[in-house]
PDB file of C-alpha atoms in Angstrom:
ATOM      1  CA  UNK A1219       0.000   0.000   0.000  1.00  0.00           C
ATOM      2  CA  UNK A1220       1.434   3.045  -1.155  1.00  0.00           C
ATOM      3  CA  UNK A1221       0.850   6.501   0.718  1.00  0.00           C
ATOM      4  CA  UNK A1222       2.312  10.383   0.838  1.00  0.00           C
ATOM      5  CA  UNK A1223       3.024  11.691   4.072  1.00  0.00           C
ATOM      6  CA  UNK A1224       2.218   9.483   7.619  1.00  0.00           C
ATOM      7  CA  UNK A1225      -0.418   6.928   6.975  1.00  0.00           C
ATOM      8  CA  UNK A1226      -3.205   7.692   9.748  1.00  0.00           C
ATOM      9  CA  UNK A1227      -4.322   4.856  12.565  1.00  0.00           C
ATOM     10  CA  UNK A1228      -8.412   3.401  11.781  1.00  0.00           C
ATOM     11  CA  UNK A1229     -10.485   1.977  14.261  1.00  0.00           C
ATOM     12  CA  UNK A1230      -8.422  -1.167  15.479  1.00  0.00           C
ATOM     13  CA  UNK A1231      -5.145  -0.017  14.708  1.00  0.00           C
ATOM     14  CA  UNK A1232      -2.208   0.422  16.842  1.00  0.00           C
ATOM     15  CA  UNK A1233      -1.108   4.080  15.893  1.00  0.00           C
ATOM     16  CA  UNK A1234       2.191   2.603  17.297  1.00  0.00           C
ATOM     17  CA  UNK A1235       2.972   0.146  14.736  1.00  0.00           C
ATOM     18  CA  UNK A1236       2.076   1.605  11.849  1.00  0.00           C
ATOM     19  CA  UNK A1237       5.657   2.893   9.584  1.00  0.00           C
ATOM     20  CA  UNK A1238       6.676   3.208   6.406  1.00  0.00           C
ATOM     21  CA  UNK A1239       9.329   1.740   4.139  1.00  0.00           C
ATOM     22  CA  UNK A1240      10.851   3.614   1.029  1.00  0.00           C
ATOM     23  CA  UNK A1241      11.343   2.274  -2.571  1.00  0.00           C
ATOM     24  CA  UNK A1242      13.976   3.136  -4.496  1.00  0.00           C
ATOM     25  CA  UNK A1243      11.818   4.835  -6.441  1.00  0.00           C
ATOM     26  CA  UNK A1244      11.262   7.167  -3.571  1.00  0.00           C
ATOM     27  CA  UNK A1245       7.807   6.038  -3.112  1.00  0.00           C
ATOM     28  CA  UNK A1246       7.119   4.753   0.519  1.00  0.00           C
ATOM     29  CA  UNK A1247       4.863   1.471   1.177  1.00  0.00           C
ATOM     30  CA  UNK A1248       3.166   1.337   4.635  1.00  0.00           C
ATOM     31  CA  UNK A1249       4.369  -1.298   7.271  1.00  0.00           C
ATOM     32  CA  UNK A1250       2.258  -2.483  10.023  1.00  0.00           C
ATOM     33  CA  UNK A1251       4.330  -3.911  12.853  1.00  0.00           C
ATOM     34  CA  UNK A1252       7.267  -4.017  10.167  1.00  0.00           C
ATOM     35  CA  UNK A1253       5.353  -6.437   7.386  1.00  0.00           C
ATOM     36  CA  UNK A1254       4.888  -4.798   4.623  1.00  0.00           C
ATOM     37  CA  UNK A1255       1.095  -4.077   3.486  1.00  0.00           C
ATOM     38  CA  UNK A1256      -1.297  -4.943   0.465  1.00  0.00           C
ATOM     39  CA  UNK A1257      -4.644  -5.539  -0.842  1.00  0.00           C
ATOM     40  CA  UNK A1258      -5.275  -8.333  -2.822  1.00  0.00           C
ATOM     41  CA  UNK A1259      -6.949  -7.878  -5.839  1.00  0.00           C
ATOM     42  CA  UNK A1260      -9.829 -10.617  -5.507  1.00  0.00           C
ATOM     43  CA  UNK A1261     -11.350  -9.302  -2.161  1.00  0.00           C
ATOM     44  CA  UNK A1262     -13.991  -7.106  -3.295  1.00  0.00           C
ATOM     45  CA  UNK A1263     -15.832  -6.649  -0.165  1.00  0.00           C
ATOM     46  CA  UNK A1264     -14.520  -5.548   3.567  1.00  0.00           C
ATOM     47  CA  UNK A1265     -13.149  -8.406   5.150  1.00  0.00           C
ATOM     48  CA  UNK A1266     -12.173 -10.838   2.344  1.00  0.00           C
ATOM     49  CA  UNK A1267      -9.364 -13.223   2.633  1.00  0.00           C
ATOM     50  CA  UNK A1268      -9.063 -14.847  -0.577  1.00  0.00           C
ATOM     51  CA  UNK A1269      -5.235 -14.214  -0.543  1.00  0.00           C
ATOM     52  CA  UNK A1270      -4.930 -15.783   2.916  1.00  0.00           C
ATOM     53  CA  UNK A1271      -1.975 -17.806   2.794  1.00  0.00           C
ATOM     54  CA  UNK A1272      -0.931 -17.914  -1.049  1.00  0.00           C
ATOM     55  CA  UNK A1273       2.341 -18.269  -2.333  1.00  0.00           C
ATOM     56  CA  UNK A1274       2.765 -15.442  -4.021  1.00  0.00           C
ATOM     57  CA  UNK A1275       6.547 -13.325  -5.288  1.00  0.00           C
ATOM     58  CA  UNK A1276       8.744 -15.885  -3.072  1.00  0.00           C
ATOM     59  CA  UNK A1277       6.909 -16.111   0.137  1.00  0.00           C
ATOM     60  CA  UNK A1278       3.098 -16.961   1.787  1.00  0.00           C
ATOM     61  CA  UNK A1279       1.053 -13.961   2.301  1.00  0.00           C
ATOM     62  CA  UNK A1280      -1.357 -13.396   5.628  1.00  0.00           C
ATOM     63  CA  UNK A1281      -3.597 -11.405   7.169  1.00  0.00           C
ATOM     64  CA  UNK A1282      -2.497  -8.996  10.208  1.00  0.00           C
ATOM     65  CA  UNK A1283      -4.244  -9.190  13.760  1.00  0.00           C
ATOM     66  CA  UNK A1284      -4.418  -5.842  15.417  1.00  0.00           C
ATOM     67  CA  UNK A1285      -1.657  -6.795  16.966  1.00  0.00           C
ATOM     68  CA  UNK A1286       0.611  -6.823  14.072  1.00  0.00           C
ATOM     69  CA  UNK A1287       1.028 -10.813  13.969  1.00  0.00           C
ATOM     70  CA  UNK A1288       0.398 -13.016  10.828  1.00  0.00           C
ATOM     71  CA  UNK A1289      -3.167 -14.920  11.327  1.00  0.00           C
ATOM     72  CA  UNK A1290      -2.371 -18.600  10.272  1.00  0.00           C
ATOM     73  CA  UNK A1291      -4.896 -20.442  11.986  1.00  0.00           C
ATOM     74  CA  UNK A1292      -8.122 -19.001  10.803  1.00  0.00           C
ATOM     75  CA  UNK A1293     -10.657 -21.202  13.046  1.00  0.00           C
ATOM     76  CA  UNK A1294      -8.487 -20.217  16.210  1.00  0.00           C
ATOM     77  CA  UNK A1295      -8.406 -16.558  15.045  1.00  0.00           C
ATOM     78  CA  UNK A1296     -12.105 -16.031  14.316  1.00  0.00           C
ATOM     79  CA  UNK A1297     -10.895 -14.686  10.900  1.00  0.00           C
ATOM     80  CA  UNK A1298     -13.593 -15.924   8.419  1.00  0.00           C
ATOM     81  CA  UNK A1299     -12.694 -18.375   6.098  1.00  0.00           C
ATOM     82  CA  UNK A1300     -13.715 -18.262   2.380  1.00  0.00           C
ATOM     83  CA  UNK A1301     -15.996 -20.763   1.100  1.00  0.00           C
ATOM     84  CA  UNK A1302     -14.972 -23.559  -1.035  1.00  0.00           C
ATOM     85  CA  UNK A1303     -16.147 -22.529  -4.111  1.00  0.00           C
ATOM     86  CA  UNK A1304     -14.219 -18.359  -3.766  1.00  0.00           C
ATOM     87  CA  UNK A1305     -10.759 -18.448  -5.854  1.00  0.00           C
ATOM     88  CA  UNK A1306      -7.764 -18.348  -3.707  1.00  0.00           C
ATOM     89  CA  UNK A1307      -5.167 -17.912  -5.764  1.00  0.00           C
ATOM     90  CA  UNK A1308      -2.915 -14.561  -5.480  1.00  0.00           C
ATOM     91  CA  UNK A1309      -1.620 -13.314  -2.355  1.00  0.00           C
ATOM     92  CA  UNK A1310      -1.782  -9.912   0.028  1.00  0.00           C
ATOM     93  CA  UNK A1311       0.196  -9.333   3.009  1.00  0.00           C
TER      94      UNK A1311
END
């Protein structure tokens, strides 16, 4: 995720570890507890998780608690899980 200037705590959020890593292209990506974030493409609607765990540019891509902690155990996390039938290809960190 891409931003100019600070990138601003939502509801949820830890103003504390949110930061910011610069490109070489100057452009700065925000970091949440240092992991770089994204959106992935697929989740259309608030909450989706298609990208949840998918290999994706070298390494396996997950979801962020508030706490700034990969989710990989979505039935202990309470993090919804996609149906069967939802594509879950692609990745988002």
């Amino acid at each position: 995720m891409i931003v100019s200037g600070e990138p601003v705590a939502g509801e949820g959020v830890k103003a504390g570890l949110l930061g910011t890593t610069k490109h070489s292209d100057g452009s700065r990506e925000v970091t949440y507890n240092g992991h770089p974030l994204y959106y992935f493409a697929d989740d259309k609607k608030v909450g989706g998780i298609n990208g949840q765990k998918v290999n994706d540019s070298g390494a396996e891509w997950y979801v962020l608690d508030t706490s700034g902690n990969e989710v990989t155990d979505r039935a202990k996390s309470g993090t919804p899980q996609p149906s069967p039938a939802q594509p879950t290809s692609g990745g988002g960190h």
